[in-house]
PDB file of C-alpha atoms in Angstrom:
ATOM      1  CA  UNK A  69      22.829   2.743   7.278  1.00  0.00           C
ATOM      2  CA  UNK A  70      23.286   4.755  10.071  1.00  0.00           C
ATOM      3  CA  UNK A  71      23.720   8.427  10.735  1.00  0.00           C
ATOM      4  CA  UNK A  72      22.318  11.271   8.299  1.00  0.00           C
ATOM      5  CA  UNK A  73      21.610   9.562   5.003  1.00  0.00           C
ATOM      6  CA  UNK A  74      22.905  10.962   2.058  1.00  0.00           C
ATOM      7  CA  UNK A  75      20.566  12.749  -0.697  1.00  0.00           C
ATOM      8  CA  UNK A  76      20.866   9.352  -2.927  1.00  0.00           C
ATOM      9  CA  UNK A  77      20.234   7.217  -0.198  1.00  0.00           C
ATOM     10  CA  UNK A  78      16.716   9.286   0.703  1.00  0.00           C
ATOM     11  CA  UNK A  79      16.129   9.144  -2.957  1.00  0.00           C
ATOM     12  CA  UNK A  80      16.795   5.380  -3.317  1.00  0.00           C
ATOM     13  CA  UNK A  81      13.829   4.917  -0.290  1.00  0.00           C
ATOM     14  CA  UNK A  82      11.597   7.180  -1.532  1.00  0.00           C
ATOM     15  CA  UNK A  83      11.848   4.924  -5.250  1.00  0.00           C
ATOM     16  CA  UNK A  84      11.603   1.760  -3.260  1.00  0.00           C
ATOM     17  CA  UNK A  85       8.425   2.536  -1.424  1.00  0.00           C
ATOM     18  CA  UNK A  86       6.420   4.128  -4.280  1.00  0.00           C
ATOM     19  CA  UNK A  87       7.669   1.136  -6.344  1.00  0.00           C
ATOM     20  CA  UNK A  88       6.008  -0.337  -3.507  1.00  0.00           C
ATOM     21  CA  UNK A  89       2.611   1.320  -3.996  1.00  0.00           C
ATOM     22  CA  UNK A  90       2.610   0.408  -7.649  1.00  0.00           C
ATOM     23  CA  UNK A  91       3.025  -3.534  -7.398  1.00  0.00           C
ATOM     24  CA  UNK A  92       0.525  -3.629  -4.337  1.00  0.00           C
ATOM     25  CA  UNK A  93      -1.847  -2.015  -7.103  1.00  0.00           C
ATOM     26  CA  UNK A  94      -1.063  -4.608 -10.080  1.00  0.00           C
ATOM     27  CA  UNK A  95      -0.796  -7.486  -7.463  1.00  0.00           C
ATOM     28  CA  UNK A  96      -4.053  -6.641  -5.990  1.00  0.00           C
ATOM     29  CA  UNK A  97      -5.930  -6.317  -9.904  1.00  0.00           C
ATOM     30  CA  UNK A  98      -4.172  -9.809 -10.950  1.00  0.00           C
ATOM     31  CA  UNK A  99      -5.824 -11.423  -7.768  1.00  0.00           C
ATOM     32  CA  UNK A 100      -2.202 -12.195  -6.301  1.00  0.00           C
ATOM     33  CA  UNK A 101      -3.028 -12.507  -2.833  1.00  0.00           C
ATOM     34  CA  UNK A 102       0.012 -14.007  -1.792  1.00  0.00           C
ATOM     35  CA  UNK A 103       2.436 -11.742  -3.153  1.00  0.00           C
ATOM     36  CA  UNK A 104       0.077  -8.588  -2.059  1.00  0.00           C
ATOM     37  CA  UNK A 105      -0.021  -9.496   1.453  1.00  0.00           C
ATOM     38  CA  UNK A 106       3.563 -10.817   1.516  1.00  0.00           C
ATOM     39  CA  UNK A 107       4.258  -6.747   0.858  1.00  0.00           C
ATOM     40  CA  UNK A 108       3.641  -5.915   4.345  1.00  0.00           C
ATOM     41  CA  UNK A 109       5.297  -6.596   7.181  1.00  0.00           C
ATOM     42  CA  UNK A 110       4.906  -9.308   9.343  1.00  0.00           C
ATOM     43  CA  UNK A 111       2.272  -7.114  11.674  1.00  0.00           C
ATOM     44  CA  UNK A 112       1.388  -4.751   9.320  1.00  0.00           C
ATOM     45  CA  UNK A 113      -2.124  -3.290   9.308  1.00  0.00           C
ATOM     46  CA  UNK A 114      -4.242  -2.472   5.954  1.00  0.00           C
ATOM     47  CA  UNK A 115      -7.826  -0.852   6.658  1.00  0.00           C
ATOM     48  CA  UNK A 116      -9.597  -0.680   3.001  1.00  0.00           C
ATOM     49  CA  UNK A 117     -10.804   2.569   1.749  1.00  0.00           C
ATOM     50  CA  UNK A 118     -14.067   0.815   1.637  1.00  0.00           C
ATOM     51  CA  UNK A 119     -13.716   0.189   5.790  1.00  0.00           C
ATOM     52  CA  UNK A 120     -11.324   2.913   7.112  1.00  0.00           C
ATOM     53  CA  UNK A 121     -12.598   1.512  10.703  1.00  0.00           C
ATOM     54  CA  UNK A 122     -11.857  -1.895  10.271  1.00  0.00           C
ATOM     55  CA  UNK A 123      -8.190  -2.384  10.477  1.00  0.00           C
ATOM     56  CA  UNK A 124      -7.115  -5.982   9.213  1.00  0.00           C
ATOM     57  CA  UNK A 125      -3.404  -6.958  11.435  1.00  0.00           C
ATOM     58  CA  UNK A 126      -0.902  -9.365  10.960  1.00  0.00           C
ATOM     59  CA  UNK A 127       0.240 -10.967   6.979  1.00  0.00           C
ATOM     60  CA  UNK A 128      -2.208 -13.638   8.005  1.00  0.00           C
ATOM     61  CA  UNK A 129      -5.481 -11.782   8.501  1.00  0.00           C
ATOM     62  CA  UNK A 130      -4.560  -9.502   5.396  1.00  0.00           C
ATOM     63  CA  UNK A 131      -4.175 -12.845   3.065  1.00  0.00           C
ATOM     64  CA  UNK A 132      -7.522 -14.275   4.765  1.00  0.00           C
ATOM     65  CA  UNK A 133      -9.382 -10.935   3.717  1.00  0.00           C
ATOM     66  CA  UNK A 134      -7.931 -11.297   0.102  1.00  0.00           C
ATOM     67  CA  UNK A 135      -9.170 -14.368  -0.072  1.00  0.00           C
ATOM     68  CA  UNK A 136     -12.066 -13.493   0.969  1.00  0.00           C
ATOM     69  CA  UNK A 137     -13.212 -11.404  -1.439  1.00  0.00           C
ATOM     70  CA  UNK A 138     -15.826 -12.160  -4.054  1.00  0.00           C
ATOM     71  CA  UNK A 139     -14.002 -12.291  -7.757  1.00  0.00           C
ATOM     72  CA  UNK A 140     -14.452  -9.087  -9.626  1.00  0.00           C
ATOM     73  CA  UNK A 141     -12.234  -7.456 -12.164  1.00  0.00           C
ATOM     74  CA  UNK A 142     -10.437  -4.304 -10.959  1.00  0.00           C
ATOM     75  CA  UNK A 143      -7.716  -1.891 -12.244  1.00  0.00           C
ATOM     76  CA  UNK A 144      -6.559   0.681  -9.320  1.00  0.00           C
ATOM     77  CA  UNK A 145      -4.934   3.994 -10.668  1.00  0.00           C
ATOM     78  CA  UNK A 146      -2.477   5.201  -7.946  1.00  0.00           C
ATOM     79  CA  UNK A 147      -1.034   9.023  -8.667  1.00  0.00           C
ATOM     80  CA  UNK A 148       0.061  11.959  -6.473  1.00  0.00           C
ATOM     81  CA  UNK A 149       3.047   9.823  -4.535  1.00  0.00           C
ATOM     82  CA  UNK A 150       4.759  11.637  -2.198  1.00  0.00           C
ATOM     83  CA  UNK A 151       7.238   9.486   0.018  1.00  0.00           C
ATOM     84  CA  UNK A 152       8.502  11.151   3.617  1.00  0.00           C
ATOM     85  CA  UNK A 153      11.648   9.712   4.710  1.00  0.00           C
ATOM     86  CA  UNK A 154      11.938   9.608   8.221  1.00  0.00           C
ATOM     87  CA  UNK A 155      15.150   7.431   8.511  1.00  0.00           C
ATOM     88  CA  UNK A 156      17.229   4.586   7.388  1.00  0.00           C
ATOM     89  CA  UNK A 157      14.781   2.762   8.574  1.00  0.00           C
ATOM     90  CA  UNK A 158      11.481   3.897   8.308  1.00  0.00           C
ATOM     91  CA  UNK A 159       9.181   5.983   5.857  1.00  0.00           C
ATOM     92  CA  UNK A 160       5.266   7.047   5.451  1.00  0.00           C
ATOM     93  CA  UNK A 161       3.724   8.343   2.150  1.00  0.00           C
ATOM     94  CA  UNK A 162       0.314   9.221   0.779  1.00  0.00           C
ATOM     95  CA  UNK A 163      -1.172   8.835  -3.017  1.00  0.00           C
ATOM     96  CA  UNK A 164      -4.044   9.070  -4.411  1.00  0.00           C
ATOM     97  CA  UNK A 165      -6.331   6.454  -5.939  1.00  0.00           C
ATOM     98  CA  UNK A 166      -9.082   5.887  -8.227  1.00  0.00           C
ATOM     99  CA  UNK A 167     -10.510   1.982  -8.583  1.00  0.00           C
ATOM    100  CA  UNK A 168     -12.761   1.178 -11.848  1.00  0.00           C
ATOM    101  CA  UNK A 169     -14.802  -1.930 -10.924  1.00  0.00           C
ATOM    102  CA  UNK A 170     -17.274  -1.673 -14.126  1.00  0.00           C
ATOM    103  CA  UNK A 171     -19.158   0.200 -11.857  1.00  0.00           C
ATOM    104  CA  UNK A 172     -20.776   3.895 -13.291  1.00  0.00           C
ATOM    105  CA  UNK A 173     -17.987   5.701 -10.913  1.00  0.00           C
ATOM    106  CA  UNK A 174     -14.963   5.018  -9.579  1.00  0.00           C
ATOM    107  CA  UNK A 175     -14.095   4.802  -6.652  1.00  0.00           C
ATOM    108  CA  UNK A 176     -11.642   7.734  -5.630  1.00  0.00           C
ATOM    109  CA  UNK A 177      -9.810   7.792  -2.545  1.00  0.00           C
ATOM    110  CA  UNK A 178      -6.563   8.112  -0.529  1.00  0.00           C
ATOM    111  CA  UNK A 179      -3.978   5.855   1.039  1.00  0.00           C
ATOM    112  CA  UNK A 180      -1.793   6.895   3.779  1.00  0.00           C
ATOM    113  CA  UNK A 181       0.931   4.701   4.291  1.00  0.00           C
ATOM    114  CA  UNK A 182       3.787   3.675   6.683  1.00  0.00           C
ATOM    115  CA  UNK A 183       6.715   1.744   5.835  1.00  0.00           C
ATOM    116  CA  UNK A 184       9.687  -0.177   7.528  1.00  0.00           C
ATOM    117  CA  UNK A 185      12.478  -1.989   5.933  1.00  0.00           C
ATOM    118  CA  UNK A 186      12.832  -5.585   6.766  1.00  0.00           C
ATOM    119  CA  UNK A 187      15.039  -7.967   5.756  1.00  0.00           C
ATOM    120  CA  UNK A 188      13.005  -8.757   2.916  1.00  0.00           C
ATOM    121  CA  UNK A 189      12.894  -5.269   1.935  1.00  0.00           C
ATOM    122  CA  UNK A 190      10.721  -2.076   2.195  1.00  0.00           C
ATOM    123  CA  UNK A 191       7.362  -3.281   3.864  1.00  0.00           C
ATOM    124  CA  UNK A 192       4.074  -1.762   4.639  1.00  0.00           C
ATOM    125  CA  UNK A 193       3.275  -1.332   8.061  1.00  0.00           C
ATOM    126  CA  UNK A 194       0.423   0.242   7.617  1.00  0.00           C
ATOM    127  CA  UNK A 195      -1.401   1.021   4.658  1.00  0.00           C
ATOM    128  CA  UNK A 196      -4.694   3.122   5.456  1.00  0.00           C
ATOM    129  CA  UNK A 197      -7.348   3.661   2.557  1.00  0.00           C
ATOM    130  CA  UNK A 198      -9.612   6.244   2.911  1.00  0.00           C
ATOM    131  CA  UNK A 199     -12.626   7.425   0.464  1.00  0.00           C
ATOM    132  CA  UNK A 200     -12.583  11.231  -0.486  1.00  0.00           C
ATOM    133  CA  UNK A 201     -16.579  10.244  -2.352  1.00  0.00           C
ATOM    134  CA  UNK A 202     -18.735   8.286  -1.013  1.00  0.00           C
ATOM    135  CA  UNK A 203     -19.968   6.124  -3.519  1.00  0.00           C
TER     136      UNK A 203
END
């Protein structure tokens, strides 16, 4: 695309990168590791809510955290998408999320997100999780 893009085309970026949000979300509960970190981009950079300092970079060090991770059973509730398209190109978005662990409370937070389109598709480039409670 190049130029303005047209009302359906901002619309059909905006779907794709909250559709985006969702399967990181179902990918990341069903302990898919592969296909979650495959969802951003080649140099992307995730920071957990849990460790908004820590920034994780590259598809690499994002699967190697994954894996990292002690098994537990988790269902994260995203809500409150709002996609900004900045071009053909390139997008950011926030949404809100609660994650149940079986814990007494929640965990509710924020993610602030950047995207790119690759040839693979809409990518994070950053995906920046942020707790609004500390538990």
């Amino acid at each position: 695309m190049t130029g303005a893009l047209t009302e359906d085309e901002r619309r059909a970026i905006e779907a794709d990168c909250a559709r985006l949000i969702a399967l990181y979300a179902n990918l990341n509960d069903e302990a898919r590791w592969e296909e979650a970190a495959a969802l951003y981009a080649p140099d992307g950079l995730m920071t957990r809510p849990t460790a908004p300092d820590a920034p994780i970079v590259g598809q690499d060090a994002i699967l190697a955290a994954f894996r990292a991770r002690p098994p537990r059973t988790t269902r994260h509730v995203c809500s409150n998408v709002v996609i900004d398209v900045e071009s053909a190109d390139s997008a950011r978005g926030t949404s809100a999320m609660l994650l149940f662990t079986g814990a007494p409370a929640p965990l509710v937070g924020s993610f602030h997100d950047r995207f790119v389109r690759t040839p693979q598709g809409w990518r994070f480039s950053e995906r920046r999780g942020t707790l609004l409670f500390q538990p």
